mmCIF file of C-alpha atoms in Angstrom:
data_model
loop_
_atom_site.group_PDB
_atom_site.id
_atom_site.type_symbol
_atom_site.label_atom_id
_atom_site.label_comp_id
_atom_site.label_asym_id
_atom_site.label_seq_id
_atom_site.Cartn_x
_atom_site.Cartn_y
_atom_site.Cartn_z
ATOM 1 C CA MET A 94 -63.024 -22.260 112.119
ATOM 2 C CA LYS A 95 -64.910 -24.424 114.623
ATOM 3 C CA LEU A 96 -68.179 -23.188 113.143
ATOM 4 C CA LEU A 97 -67.078 -24.196 109.640
ATOM 5 C CA LEU A 98 -65.976 -27.631 110.865
ATOM 6 C CA SER A 99 -69.266 -28.139 112.732
ATOM 7 C CA ALA A 100 -71.279 -27.156 109.655
ATOM 8 C CA SER A 101 -69.284 -29.592 107.514
ATOM 9 C CA VAL A 102 -69.900 -32.457 109.947
ATOM 10 C CA VAL A 103 -73.643 -31.694 110.124
ATOM 11 C CA ALA A 104 -73.882 -31.522 106.321
ATOM 12 C CA ALA A 105 -72.056 -34.854 105.955
ATOM 13 C CA LEU A 106 -74.388 -36.506 108.482
ATOM 14 C CA LEU A 107 -77.449 -35.148 106.672
ATOM 15 C CA VAL A 108 -76.239 -36.459 103.311
ATOM 16 C CA ALA A 109 -75.359 -39.840 104.815
ATOM 17 C CA GLY A 110 -78.797 -40.016 106.478
ATOM 18 C CA CYS A 111 -80.531 -39.560 103.114
ATOM 19 C CA SER A 112 -78.674 -42.344 101.349
ATOM 20 C CA PRO A 113 -80.388 -45.752 101.257
ATOM 21 C CA LEU A 114 -78.937 -48.515 103.392
ATOM 22 C CA TYR A 115 -80.387 -51.228 101.180
ATOM 23 C CA ASN A 116 -79.903 -52.725 97.744
ATOM 24 C CA ARG A 117 -82.640 -53.552 95.293
ATOM 25 C CA HIS A 118 -83.192 -56.084 92.535
ATOM 26 C CA VAL A 119 -85.457 -55.066 89.643
ATOM 27 C CA GLU A 120 -87.036 -57.647 87.334
ATOM 28 C CA TYR A 121 -88.186 -56.558 83.894
ATOM 29 C CA ALA A 122 -90.800 -58.083 81.596
ATOM 30 C CA ASP A 123 -90.941 -57.688 77.831
ATOM 31 C CA VAL A 124 -93.777 -55.602 76.409
ATOM 32 C CA LYS A 125 -95.101 -57.278 73.267
ATOM 33 C CA PRO A 126 -97.615 -55.431 71.067
ATOM 34 C CA GLU A 127 -101.023 -57.027 70.521
ATOM 35 C CA ALA A 128 -100.833 -56.825 66.721
ATOM 36 C CA PHE A 129 -98.109 -56.554 64.119
ATOM 37 C CA PRO A 130 -99.133 -54.803 60.894
ATOM 38 C CA LEU A 131 -97.798 -55.768 57.485
ATOM 39 C CA VAL A 132 -97.029 -52.660 55.407
ATOM 40 C CA ARG A 133 -96.495 -52.684 51.647
ATOM 41 C CA ALA A 134 -95.078 -49.985 49.389
ATOM 42 C CA VAL A 135 -94.540 -49.704 45.640
ATOM 43 C CA GLY A 136 -91.863 -47.676 43.849
ATOM 44 C CA TYR A 137 -91.818 -46.636 40.201
ATOM 45 C CA ALA A 138 -89.113 -45.358 37.837
ATOM 46 C CA PRO A 139 -89.203 -44.614 34.095
ATOM 47 C CA ILE A 140 -86.615 -46.645 32.192
ATOM 48 C CA SER A 141 -86.050 -44.426 29.155
ATOM 49 C CA ALA A 142 -85.574 -41.283 31.287
ATOM 50 C CA GLN A 143 -82.576 -42.791 33.113
ATOM 51 C CA LEU A 144 -79.046 -41.656 32.337
ATOM 52 C CA GLY A 145 -77.081 -44.426 30.697
ATOM 53 C CA ALA A 146 -75.093 -45.390 27.612
ATOM 54 C CA ASN A 147 -77.308 -48.331 26.655
ATOM 55 C CA THR A 148 -80.643 -49.991 27.468
ATOM 56 C CA GLU A 149 -79.153 -52.406 29.996
ATOM 57 C CA HIS A 150 -77.541 -49.592 31.971
ATOM 58 C CA LYS A 151 -80.802 -47.600 31.923
ATOM 59 C CA MET A 152 -82.640 -50.695 33.181
ATOM 60 C CA LEU A 153 -80.209 -51.076 36.109
ATOM 61 C CA GLN A 154 -80.583 -47.390 36.965
ATOM 62 C CA ALA A 155 -84.384 -47.719 36.868
ATOM 63 C CA MET A 156 -84.189 -50.770 39.158
ATOM 64 C CA LYS A 157 -82.234 -48.771 41.747
ATOM 65 C CA ALA A 158 -84.483 -45.726 41.390
ATOM 66 C CA SER A 159 -87.689 -47.754 41.806
ATOM 67 C CA LYS A 160 -86.283 -49.468 44.908
ATOM 68 C CA LEU A 161 -85.376 -46.115 46.452
ATOM 69 C CA ASP A 162 -88.836 -44.788 45.580
ATOM 70 C CA ALA A 163 -90.425 -47.796 47.314
ATOM 71 C CA TYR A 164 -88.272 -47.194 50.407
ATOM 72 C CA ARG A 165 -89.298 -43.522 50.376
ATOM 73 C CA GLU A 166 -92.959 -44.514 50.275
ATOM 74 C CA LEU A 167 -92.435 -47.031 53.082
ATOM 75 C CA THR A 168 -90.730 -44.343 55.162
ATOM 76 C CA GLU A 169 -93.692 -42.010 54.554
ATOM 77 C CA ILE A 170 -96.078 -44.680 55.810
ATOM 78 C CA VAL A 171 -94.036 -45.446 58.934
ATOM 79 C CA TYR A 172 -92.799 -41.959 59.932
ATOM 80 C CA GLY A 173 -95.078 -39.554 58.077
ATOM 81 C CA GLN A 174 -94.191 -36.704 55.786
ATOM 82 C CA LYS A 175 -92.995 -33.218 56.701
ATOM 83 C CA ILE A 176 -94.664 -30.479 54.665
ATOM 84 C CA ASP A 177 -93.312 -26.929 54.494
ATOM 85 C CA ALA A 178 -95.428 -24.328 52.754
ATOM 86 C CA SER A 179 -95.274 -20.553 52.390
ATOM 87 C CA ASN A 180 -97.366 -17.983 50.583
ATOM 88 C CA GLN A 181 -96.480 -14.405 49.804
ATOM 89 C CA LEU A 182 -98.975 -11.665 49.038
ATOM 90 C CA GLN A 183 -98.192 -8.375 47.315
ATOM 91 C CA LYS A 184 -101.010 -5.824 47.155
ATOM 92 C CA MET A 185 -103.462 -8.553 48.126
ATOM 93 C CA VAL A 186 -102.428 -10.680 45.126
ATOM 94 C CA LEU A 187 -100.758 -14.048 45.565
ATOM 95 C CA ALA A 188 -97.218 -13.423 44.337
ATOM 96 C CA ASP A 189 -95.259 -16.489 45.396
ATOM 97 C CA GLU A 190 -96.280 -19.870 46.680
ATOM 98 C CA LYS A 191 -93.775 -22.509 47.806
ATOM 99 C CA LEU A 192 -94.423 -26.062 48.874
ATOM 100 C CA SER A 193 -91.858 -28.694 49.804
ATOM 101 C CA ALA A 194 -92.140 -32.158 51.283
ATOM 102 C CA SER A 195 -89.511 -34.297 52.963
ATOM 103 C CA VAL A 196 -89.289 -37.695 54.593
ATOM 104 C CA LYS A 197 -86.770 -38.834 57.177
ATOM 105 C CA GLY A 198 -86.431 -42.169 58.927
ATOM 106 C CA VAL A 199 -84.673 -45.500 59.151
ATOM 107 C CA ILE A 200 -86.317 -48.612 57.730
ATOM 108 C CA THR A 201 -85.042 -51.906 59.102
ATOM 109 C CA GLY A 202 -86.238 -55.334 58.051
ATOM 110 C CA ALA A 203 -87.987 -54.517 54.765
ATOM 111 C CA ARG A 204 -87.854 -57.102 52.017
ATOM 112 C CA VAL A 205 -88.315 -56.881 48.275
ATOM 113 C CA VAL A 206 -91.434 -58.819 47.277
ATOM 114 C CA LYS A 207 -91.320 -58.266 43.482
ATOM 115 C CA THR A 208 -89.389 -56.323 40.873
ATOM 116 C CA TYR A 209 -90.583 -56.149 37.279
ATOM 117 C CA ALA A 210 -90.911 -53.906 34.254
ATOM 118 C CA VAL A 211 -94.180 -52.921 32.584
ATOM 119 C CA ASP A 212 -93.748 -51.081 29.280
ATOM 120 C CA ASP A 213 -91.289 -48.255 30.065
ATOM 121 C CA VAL A 214 -91.693 -48.324 33.868
ATOM 122 C CA TYR A 215 -89.730 -50.406 36.359
ATOM 123 C CA ILE A 216 -91.669 -51.358 39.506
ATOM 124 C CA THR A 217 -90.430 -52.565 42.909
ATOM 125 C CA GLU A 218 -92.733 -53.845 45.654
ATOM 126 C CA LEU A 219 -91.514 -53.825 49.276
ATOM 127 C CA GLU A 220 -92.994 -55.353 52.402
ATOM 128 C CA LEU A 221 -92.318 -54.505 56.038
ATOM 129 C CA ASP A 222 -93.442 -57.006 58.654
ATOM 130 C CA PHE A 223 -93.564 -55.282 62.030
ATOM 131 C CA GLU A 224 -93.207 -58.588 63.878
ATOM 132 C CA GLN A 225 -89.762 -58.948 62.317
ATOM 133 C CA VAL A 226 -88.965 -55.308 63.173
ATOM 134 C CA TYR A 227 -90.032 -55.996 66.765
ATOM 135 C CA GLN A 228 -87.700 -59.014 66.928
ATOM 136 C CA LEU A 229 -84.797 -56.974 65.505
ATOM 137 C CA TYR A 230 -85.256 -54.179 68.050
ATOM 138 C CA GLN A 231 -85.667 -56.584 70.969
ATOM 139 C CA ASN A 232 -82.067 -57.669 70.365
ATOM 140 C CA THR A 233 -80.675 -54.138 70.534
ATOM 141 C CA LYS A 234 -83.192 -51.960 72.399
ATOM 142 C CA PRO A 235 -85.686 -54.146 74.247
ATOM 143 C CA ARG A 236 -88.985 -52.580 75.195
ATOM 144 C CA GLN A 237 -89.587 -53.569 78.793
ATOM 145 C CA THR A 238 -91.627 -52.688 81.846
ATOM 146 C CA ILE A 239 -90.868 -53.248 85.537
ATOM 147 C CA LYS A 240 -92.219 -56.617 86.665
ATOM 148 C CA SER A 241 -91.172 -56.517 90.326
ATOM 149 C CA VAL A 242 -88.761 -54.818 92.708
ATOM 150 C CA ARG A 243 -87.199 -56.531 95.737
ATOM 151 C CA TYR A 244 -85.358 -54.580 98.412
ATOM 152 C CA TYR A 245 -82.570 -56.125 100.486
ATOM 153 C CA TYR A 246 -81.359 -54.540 103.722
#
């Protein structure tokens, strides 16, 4: 019992000896990129191929579809595109070939520059200013580096 008590006291002293007896104050500085690119994307949608009861409804559907297509293209530019491909051979002859692409990401701060129709195609142009994206993220998740550390005893 005395051995267990002695071991406990020694362990407590060792742990207490490792803990710092000082406080510290850390100052952070913002990290601002040197350049902010301006990215543009264009989305297209056929008007007559849209599902709708009349021309006006088809036009509204094409407007939405072209905007989503522009956002998809913008997401490809910012985050890249994931490509999955597979080939299957049977008796050294290509039997089946599959290819799929997907895009995943969050676009914040994009703005619609223009929307217009040309013949039977509706077109939407988007713009993403990375300086505005930087400002948006600085409010929620600031990118910072350690400027200085002061220790107080």
